[in-house]
PDB file of C-alpha atoms in Angstrom:
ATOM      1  CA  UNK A 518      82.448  71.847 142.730  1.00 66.00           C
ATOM      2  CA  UNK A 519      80.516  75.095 141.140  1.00 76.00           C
ATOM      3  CA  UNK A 520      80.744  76.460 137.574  1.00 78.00           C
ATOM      4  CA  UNK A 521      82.591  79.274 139.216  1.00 81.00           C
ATOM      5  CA  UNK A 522      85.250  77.544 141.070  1.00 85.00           C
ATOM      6  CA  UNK A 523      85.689  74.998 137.691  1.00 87.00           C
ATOM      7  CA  UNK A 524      86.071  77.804 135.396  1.00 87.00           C
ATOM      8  CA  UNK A 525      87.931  80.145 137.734  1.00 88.00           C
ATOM      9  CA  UNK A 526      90.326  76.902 137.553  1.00 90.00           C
ATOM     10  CA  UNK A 527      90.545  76.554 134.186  1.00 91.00           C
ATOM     11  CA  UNK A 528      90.782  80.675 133.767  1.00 90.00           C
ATOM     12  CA  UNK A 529      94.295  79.984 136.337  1.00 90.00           C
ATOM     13  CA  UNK A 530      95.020  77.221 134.290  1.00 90.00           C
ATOM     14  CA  UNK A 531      95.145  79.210 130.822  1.00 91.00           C
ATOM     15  CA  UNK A 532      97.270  82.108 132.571  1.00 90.00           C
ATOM     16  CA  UNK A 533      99.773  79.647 132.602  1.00 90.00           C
ATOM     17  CA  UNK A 534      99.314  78.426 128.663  1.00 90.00           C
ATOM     18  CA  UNK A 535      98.101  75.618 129.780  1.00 91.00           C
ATOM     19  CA  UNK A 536      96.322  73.376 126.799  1.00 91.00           C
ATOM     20  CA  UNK A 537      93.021  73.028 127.115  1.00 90.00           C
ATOM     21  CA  UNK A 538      92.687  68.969 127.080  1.00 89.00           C
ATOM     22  CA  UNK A 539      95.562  68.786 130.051  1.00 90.00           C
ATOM     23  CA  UNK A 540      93.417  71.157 131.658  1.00 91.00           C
ATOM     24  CA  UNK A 541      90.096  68.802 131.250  1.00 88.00           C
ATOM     25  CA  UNK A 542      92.131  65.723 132.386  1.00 88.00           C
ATOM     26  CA  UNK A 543      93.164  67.260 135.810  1.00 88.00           C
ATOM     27  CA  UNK A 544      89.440  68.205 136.601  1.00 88.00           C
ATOM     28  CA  UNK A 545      88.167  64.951 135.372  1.00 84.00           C
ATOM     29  CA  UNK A 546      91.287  63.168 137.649  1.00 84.00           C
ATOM     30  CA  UNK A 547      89.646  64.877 140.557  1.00 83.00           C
ATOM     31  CA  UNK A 548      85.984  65.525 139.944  1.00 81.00           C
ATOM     32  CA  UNK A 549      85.134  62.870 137.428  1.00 78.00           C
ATOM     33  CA  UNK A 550      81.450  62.699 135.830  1.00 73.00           C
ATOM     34  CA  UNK A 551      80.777  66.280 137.702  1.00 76.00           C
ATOM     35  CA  UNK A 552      83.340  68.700 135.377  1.00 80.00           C
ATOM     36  CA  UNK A 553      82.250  69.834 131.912  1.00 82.00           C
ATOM     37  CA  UNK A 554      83.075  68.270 128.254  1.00 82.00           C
ATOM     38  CA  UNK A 555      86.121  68.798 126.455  1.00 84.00           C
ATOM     39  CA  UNK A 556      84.366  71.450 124.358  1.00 82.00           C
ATOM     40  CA  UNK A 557      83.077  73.143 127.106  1.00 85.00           C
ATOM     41  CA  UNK A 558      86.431  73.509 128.879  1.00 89.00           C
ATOM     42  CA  UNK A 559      87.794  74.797 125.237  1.00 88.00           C
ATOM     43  CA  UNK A 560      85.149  77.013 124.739  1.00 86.00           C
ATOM     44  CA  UNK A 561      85.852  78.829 127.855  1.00 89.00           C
ATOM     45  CA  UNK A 562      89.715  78.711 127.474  1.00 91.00           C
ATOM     46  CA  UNK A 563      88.956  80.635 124.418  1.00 89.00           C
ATOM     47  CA  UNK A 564      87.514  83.446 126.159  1.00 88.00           C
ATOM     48  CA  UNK A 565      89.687  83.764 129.330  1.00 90.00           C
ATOM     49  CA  UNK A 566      92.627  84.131 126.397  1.00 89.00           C
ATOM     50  CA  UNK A 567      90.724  86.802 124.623  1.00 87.00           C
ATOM     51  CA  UNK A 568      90.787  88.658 127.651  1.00 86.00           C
ATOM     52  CA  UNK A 569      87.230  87.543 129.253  1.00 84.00           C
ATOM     53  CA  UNK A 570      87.429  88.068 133.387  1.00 83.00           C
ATOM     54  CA  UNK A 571      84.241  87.230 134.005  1.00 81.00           C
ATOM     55  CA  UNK A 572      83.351  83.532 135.037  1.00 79.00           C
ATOM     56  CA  UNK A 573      79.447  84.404 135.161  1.00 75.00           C
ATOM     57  CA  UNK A 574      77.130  83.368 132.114  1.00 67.00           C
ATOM     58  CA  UNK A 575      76.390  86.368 129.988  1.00 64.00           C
ATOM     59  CA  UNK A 576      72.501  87.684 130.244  1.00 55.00           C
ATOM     60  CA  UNK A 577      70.362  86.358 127.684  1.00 55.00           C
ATOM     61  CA  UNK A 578      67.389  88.504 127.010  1.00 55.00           C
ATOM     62  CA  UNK A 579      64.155  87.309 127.160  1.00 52.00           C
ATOM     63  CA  UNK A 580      62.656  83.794 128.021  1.00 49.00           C
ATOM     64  CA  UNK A 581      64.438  80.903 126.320  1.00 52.00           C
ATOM     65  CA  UNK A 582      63.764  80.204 122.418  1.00 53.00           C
ATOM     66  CA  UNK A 583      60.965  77.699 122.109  1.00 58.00           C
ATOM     67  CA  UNK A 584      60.631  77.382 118.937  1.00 70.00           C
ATOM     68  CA  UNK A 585      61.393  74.814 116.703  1.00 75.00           C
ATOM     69  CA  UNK A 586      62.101  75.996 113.134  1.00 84.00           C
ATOM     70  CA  UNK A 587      64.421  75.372 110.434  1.00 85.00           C
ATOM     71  CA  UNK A 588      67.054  77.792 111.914  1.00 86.00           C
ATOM     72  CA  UNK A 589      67.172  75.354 115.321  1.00 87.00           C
ATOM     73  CA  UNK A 590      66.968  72.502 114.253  1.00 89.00           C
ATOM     74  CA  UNK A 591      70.310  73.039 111.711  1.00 89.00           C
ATOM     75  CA  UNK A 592      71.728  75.080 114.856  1.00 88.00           C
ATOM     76  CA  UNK A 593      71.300  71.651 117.365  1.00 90.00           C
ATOM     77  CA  UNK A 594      72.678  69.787 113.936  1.00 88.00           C
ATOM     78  CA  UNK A 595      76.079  71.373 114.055  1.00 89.00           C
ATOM     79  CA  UNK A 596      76.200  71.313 117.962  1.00 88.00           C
ATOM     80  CA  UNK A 597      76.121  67.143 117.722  1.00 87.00           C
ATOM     81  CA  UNK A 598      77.913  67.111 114.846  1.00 86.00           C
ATOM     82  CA  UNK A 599      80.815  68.879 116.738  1.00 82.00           C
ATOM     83  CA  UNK A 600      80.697  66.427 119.870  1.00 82.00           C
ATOM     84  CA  UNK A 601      78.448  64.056 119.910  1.00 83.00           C
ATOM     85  CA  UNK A 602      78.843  63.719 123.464  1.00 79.00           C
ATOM     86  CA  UNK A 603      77.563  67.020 124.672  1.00 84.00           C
ATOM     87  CA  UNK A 604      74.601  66.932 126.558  1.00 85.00           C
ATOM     88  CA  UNK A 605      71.438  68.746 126.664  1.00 86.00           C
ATOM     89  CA  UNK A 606      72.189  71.137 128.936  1.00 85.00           C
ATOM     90  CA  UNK A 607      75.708  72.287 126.666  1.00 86.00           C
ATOM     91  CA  UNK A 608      73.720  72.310 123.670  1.00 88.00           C
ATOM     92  CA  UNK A 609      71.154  74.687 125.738  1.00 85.00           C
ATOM     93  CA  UNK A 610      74.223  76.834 126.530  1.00 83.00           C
ATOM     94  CA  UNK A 611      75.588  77.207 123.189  1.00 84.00           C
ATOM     95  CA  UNK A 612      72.270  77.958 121.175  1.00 85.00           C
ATOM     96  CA  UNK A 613      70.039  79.611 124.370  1.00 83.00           C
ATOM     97  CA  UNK A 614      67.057  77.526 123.689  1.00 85.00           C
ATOM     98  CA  UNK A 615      64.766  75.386 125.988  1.00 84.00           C
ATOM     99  CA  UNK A 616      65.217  72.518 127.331  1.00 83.00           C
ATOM    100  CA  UNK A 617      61.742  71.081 126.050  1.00 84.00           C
ATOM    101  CA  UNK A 618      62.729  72.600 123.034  1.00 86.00           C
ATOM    102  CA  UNK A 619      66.155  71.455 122.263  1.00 88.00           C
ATOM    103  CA  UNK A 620      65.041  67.568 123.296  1.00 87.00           C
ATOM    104  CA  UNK A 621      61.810  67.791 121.077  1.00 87.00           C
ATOM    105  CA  UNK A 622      64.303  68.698 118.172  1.00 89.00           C
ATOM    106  CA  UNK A 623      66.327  65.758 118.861  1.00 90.00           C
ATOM    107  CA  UNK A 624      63.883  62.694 119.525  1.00 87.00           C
ATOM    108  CA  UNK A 625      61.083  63.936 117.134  1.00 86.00           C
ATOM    109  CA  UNK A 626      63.212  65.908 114.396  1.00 87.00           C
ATOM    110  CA  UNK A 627      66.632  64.518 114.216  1.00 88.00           C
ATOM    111  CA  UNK A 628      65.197  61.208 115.677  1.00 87.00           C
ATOM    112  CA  UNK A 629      68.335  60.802 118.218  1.00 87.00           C
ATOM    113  CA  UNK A 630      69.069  58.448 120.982  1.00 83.00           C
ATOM    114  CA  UNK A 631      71.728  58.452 122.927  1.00 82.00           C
ATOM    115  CA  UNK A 632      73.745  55.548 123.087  1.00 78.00           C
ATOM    116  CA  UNK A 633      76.742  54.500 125.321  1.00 72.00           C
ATOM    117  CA  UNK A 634      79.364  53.680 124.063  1.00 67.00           C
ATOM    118  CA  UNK A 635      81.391  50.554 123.363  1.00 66.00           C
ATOM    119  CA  UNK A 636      85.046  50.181 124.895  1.00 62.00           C
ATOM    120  CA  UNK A 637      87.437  48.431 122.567  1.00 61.00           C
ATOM    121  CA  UNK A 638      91.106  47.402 123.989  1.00 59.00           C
ATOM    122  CA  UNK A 639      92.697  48.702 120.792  1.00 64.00           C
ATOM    123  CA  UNK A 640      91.931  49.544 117.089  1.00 69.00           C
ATOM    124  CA  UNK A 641      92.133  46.559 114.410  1.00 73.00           C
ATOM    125  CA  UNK A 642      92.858  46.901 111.038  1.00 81.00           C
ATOM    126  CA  UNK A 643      90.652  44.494 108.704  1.00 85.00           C
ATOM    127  CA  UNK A 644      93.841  42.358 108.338  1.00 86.00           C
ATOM    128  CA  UNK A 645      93.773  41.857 111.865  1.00 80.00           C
ATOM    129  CA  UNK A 646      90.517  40.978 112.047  1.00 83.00           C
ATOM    130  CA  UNK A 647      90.099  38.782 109.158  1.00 88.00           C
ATOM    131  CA  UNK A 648      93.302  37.171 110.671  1.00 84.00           C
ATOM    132  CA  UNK A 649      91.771  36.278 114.134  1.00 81.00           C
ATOM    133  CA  UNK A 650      88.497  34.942 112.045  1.00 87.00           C
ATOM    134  CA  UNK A 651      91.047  32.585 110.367  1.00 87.00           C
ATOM    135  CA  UNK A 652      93.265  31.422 113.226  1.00 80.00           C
ATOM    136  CA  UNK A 653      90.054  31.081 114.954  1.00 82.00           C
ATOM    137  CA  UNK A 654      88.675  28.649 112.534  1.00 88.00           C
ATOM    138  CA  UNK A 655      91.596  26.450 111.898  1.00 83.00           C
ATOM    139  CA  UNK A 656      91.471  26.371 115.893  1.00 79.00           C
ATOM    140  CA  UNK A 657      88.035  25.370 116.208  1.00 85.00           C
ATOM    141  CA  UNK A 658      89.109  21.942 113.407  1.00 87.00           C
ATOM    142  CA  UNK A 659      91.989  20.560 115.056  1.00 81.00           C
ATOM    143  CA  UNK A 660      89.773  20.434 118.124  1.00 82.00           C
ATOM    144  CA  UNK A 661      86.694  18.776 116.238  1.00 87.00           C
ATOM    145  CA  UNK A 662      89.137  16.360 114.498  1.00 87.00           C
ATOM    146  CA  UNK A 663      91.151  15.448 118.142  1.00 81.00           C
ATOM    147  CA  UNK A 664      94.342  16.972 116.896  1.00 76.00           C
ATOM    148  CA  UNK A 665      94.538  19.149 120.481  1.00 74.00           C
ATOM    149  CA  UNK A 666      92.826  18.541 123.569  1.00 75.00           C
ATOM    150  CA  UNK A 667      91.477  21.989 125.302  1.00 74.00           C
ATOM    151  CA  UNK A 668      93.123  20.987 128.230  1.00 74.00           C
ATOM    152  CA  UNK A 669      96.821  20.601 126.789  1.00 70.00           C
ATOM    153  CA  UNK A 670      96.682  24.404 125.622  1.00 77.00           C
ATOM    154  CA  UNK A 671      98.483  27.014 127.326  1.00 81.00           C
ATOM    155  CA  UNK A 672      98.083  30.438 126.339  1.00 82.00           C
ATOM    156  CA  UNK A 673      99.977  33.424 126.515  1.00 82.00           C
ATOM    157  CA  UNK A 674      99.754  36.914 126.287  1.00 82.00           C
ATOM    158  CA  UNK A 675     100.916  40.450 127.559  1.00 82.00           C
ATOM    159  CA  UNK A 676      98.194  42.789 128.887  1.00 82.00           C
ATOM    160  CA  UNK A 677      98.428  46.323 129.962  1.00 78.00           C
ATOM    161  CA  UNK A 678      96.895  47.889 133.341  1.00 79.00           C
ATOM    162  CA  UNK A 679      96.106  50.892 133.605  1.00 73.00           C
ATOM    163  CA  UNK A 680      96.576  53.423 136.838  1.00 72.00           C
ATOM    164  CA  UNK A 681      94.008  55.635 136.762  1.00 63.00           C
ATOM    165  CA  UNK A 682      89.918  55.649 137.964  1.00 57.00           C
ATOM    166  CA  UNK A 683      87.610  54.399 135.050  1.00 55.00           C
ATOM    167  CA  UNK A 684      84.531  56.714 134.531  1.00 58.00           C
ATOM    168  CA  UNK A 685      81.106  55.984 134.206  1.00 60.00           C
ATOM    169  CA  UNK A 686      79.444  54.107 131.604  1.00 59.00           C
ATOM    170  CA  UNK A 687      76.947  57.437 131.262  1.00 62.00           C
ATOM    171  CA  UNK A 688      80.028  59.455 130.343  1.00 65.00           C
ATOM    172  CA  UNK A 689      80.644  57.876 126.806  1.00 65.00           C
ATOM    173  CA  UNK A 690      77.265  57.961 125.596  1.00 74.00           C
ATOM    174  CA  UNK A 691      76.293  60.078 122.457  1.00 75.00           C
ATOM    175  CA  UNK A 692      73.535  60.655 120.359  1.00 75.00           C
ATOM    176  CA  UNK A 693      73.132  58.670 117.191  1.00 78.00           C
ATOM    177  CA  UNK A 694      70.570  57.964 114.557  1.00 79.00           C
ATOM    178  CA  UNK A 695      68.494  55.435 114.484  1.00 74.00           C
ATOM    179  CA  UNK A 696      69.598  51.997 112.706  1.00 74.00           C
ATOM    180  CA  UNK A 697      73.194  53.652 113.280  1.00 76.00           C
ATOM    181  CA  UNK A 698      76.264  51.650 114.590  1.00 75.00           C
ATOM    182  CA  UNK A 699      76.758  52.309 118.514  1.00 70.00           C
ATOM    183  CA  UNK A 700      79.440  54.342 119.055  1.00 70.00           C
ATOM    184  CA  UNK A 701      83.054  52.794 120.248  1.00 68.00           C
ATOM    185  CA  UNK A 702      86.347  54.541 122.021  1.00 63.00           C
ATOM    186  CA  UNK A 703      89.885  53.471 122.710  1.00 57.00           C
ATOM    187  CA  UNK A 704      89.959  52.685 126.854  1.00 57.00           C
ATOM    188  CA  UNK A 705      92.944  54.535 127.474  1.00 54.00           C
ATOM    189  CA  UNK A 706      95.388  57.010 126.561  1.00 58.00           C
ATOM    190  CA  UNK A 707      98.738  55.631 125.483  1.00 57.00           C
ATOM    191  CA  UNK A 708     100.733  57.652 127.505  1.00 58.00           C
ATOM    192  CA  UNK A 709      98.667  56.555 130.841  1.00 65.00           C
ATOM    193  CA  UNK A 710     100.598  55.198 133.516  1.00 76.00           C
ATOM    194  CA  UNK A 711     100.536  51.394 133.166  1.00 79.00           C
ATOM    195  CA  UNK A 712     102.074  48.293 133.840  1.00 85.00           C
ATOM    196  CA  UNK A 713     102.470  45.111 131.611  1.00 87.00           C
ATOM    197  CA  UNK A 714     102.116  41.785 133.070  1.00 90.00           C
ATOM    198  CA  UNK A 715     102.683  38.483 130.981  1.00 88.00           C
ATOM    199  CA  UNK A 716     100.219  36.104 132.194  1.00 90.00           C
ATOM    200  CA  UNK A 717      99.499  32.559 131.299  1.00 88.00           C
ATOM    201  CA  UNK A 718      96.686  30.188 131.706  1.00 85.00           C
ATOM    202  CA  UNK A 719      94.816  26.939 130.399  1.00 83.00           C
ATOM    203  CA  UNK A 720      91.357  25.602 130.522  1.00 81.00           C
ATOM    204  CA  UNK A 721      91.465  25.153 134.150  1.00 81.00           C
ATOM    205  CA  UNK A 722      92.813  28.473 135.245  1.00 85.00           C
ATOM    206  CA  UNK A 723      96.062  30.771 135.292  1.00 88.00           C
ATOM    207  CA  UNK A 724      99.385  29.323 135.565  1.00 88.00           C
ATOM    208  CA  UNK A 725     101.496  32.126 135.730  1.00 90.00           C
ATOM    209  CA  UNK A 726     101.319  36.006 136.323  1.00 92.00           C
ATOM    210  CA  UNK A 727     104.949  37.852 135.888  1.00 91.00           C
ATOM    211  CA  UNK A 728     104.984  41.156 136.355  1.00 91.00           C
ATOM    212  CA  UNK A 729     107.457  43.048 133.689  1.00 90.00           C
ATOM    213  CA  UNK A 730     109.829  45.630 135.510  1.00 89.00           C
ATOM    214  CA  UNK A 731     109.377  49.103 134.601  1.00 83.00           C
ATOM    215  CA  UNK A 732     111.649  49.732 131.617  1.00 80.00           C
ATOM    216  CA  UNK A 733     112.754  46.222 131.045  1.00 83.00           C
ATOM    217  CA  UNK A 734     112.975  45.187 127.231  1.00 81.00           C
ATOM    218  CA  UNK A 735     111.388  42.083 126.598  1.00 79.00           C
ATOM    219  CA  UNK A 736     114.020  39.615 123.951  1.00 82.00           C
ATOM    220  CA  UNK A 737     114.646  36.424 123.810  1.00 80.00           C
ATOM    221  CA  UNK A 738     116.486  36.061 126.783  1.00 85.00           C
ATOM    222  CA  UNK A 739     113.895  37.204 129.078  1.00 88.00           C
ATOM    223  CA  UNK A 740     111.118  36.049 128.066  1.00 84.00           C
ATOM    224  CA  UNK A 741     112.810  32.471 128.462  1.00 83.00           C
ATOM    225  CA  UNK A 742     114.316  32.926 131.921  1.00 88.00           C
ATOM    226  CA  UNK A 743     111.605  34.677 133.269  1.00 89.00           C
ATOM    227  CA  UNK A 744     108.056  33.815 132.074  1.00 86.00           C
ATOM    228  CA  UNK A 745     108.682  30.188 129.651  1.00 84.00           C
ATOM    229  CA  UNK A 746     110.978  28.444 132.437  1.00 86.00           C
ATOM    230  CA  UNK A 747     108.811  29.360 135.342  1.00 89.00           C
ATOM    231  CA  UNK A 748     105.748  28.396 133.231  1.00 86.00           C
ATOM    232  CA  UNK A 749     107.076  24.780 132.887  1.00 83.00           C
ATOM    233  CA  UNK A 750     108.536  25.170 136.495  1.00 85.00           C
ATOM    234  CA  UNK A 751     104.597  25.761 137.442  1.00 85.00           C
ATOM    235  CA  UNK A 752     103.058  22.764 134.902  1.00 80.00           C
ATOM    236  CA  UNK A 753     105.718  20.259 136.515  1.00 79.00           C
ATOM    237  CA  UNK A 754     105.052  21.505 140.332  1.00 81.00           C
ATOM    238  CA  UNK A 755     101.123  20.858 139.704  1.00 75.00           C
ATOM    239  CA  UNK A 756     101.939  17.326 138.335  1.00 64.00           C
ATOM    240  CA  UNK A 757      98.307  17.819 136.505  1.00 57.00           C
ATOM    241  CA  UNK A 758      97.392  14.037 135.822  1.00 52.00           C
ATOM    242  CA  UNK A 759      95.778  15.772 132.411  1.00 50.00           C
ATOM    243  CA  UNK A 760      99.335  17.303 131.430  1.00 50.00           C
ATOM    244  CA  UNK A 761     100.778  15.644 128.675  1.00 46.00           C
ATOM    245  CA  UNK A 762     104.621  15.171 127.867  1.00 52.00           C
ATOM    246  CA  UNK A 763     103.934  17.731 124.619  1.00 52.00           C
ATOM    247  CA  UNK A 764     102.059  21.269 125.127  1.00 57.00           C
ATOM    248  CA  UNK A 765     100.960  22.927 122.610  1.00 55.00           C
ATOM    249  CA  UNK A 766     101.926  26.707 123.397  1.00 56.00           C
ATOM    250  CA  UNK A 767      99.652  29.248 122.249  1.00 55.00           C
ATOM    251  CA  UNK A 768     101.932  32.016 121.509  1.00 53.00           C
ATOM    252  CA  UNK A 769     101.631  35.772 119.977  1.00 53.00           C
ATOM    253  CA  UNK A 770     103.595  37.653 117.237  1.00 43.00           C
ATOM    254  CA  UNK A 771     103.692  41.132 116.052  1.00 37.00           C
ATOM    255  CA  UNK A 772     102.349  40.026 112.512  1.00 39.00           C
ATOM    256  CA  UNK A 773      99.787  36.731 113.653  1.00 39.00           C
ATOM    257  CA  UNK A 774      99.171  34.000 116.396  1.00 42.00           C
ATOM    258  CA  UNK A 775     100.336  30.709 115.694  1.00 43.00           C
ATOM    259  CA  UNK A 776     100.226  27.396 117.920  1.00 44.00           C
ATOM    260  CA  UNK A 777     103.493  25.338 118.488  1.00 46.00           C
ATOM    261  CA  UNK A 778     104.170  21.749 119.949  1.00 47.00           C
ATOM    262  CA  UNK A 779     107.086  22.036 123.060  1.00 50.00           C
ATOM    263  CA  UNK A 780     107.943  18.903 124.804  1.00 51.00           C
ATOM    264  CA  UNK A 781     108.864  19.607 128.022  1.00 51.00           C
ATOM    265  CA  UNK A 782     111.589  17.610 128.122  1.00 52.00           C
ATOM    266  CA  UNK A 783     113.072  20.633 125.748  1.00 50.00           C
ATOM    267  CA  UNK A 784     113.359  22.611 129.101  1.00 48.00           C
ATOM    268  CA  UNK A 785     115.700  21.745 131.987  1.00 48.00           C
ATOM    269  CA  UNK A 786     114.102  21.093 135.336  1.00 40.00           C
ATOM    270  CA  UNK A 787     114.917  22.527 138.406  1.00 40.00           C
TER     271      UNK A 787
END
């Protein structure tokens, strides 16, 4: 897809007070990797709303700025400060100098690389983390000391897939310092469309895989009738030789984990 056919898009697009992001998130649905940043499309809404028709570049006079001075550099500063993410050729557009120019000033003068970056599943607090450090390590004991045996575990937990394309890798990267901290983002929008499936497993693979109903609120009752009685349903159909009589449940809260110790007599058979 052209720059003219994108931004005669996004000039449609803001006729119709469209927000800019929405706008950015249907061309990336369709186009991926090939549509502009988030500033870029922003940038351009601007205009088209302050009565801009044109969807050429405006003439720049002259050859391209090759020079690296003071005035430059700080100008390529405040371009990564602003997004991070932009790439040589938007920083090119937004201050009109060279390419050679603009990527001496950020290896040799800012001394920038540009890093991909990491994908977490969601944010932690340091509670959080310092919590999983501590669960972890009481964990790690019991098994040293023979309390639990790995294969007498069962865990559970309730993950979210997404329905939508994941971009590339290349798209996330952004320039950083050197001896700086790679940077991170959240995978996905909360509002995505998504589906949550409680899923169960031990050492020797999954167990169960229940699919939650859009819309269905997960208490008590449901989570015993559908996901805890089919679990043991599964463990007593397998007749695993390695099963013992009491499982210890690896289970999730709101606030912590915790382990627990269910005999399965506790559930009735079927």
């Amino acid at each position: 897809m052209s720059k003219e056919n994108i931004r005669f898009y996004i000039k449609m697009r803001t006729a119709l007070n469209i927000q800019p992001r929405v706008i950015y998130e249907e061309l990336y649905a369709v186009h991926g990797d090939q549509v502009p940043c988030l500033r870029t499309v922003e940038r351009w809404c601007k205009r088209f709303r302050e009565g801009r028709d044109d969807l050429e570049d405006e003439a720049r006079p002259g050859r391209p700025v090759t020079e690296t001075t003071t005035e430059n550099i700080e100008q390529v500063r405040l371009v990564i400060d602003d997004d991070p993410r932009v790439s040589i050729e938007e920083i090119q557009e937004q201050t009109g100098l060279s390419y050679g120019t603009t990527q001496r000033i950020l290896v040799d003068h800012l001394q920038l690389t540009k890093i991909t970056a990491r994908s977490l599943p969601k944010q932690l607090t340091d509670f959080q983390r310092s919590e999983r450090v501590r669960i972890c390590k009481e964990n790690l004991a019991r098994f040293t000391d023979g309390t639990w045996r790995l294969c007498n575990v069962v865990t559970g937990d309730e993950s979210w897939f997404y329905h939508r394309q994941t971009g590339r890798m290349s798209s996330n990267a952004a320039w950083v310092a050197g001896g700086d901290p790679p940077p991170t983002i959240i995978r996905h929008d909360r509002f995505a469309p998504k589906t949550l499936f409680s899923i169960f497993f031990k050492s020797t693979g999954p167990l169960l895989i229940h699919g939650v109903p859009r819309g269905q609120t997960i208490d008590h009752r449901y989570y015993t009738d559908n996901c805890l009685q089919p679990l043991i349903d599964e463990i007593r159909h397998r007749n695993d030789p390695q099963t013992a009589q009491t499982i210890s449940f690896y289970t999730k809260t709101m606030e912590s984990r915790m382990f627990m110790n269910v005999p399965l007599s506790t559930f009735n058979w079927k």
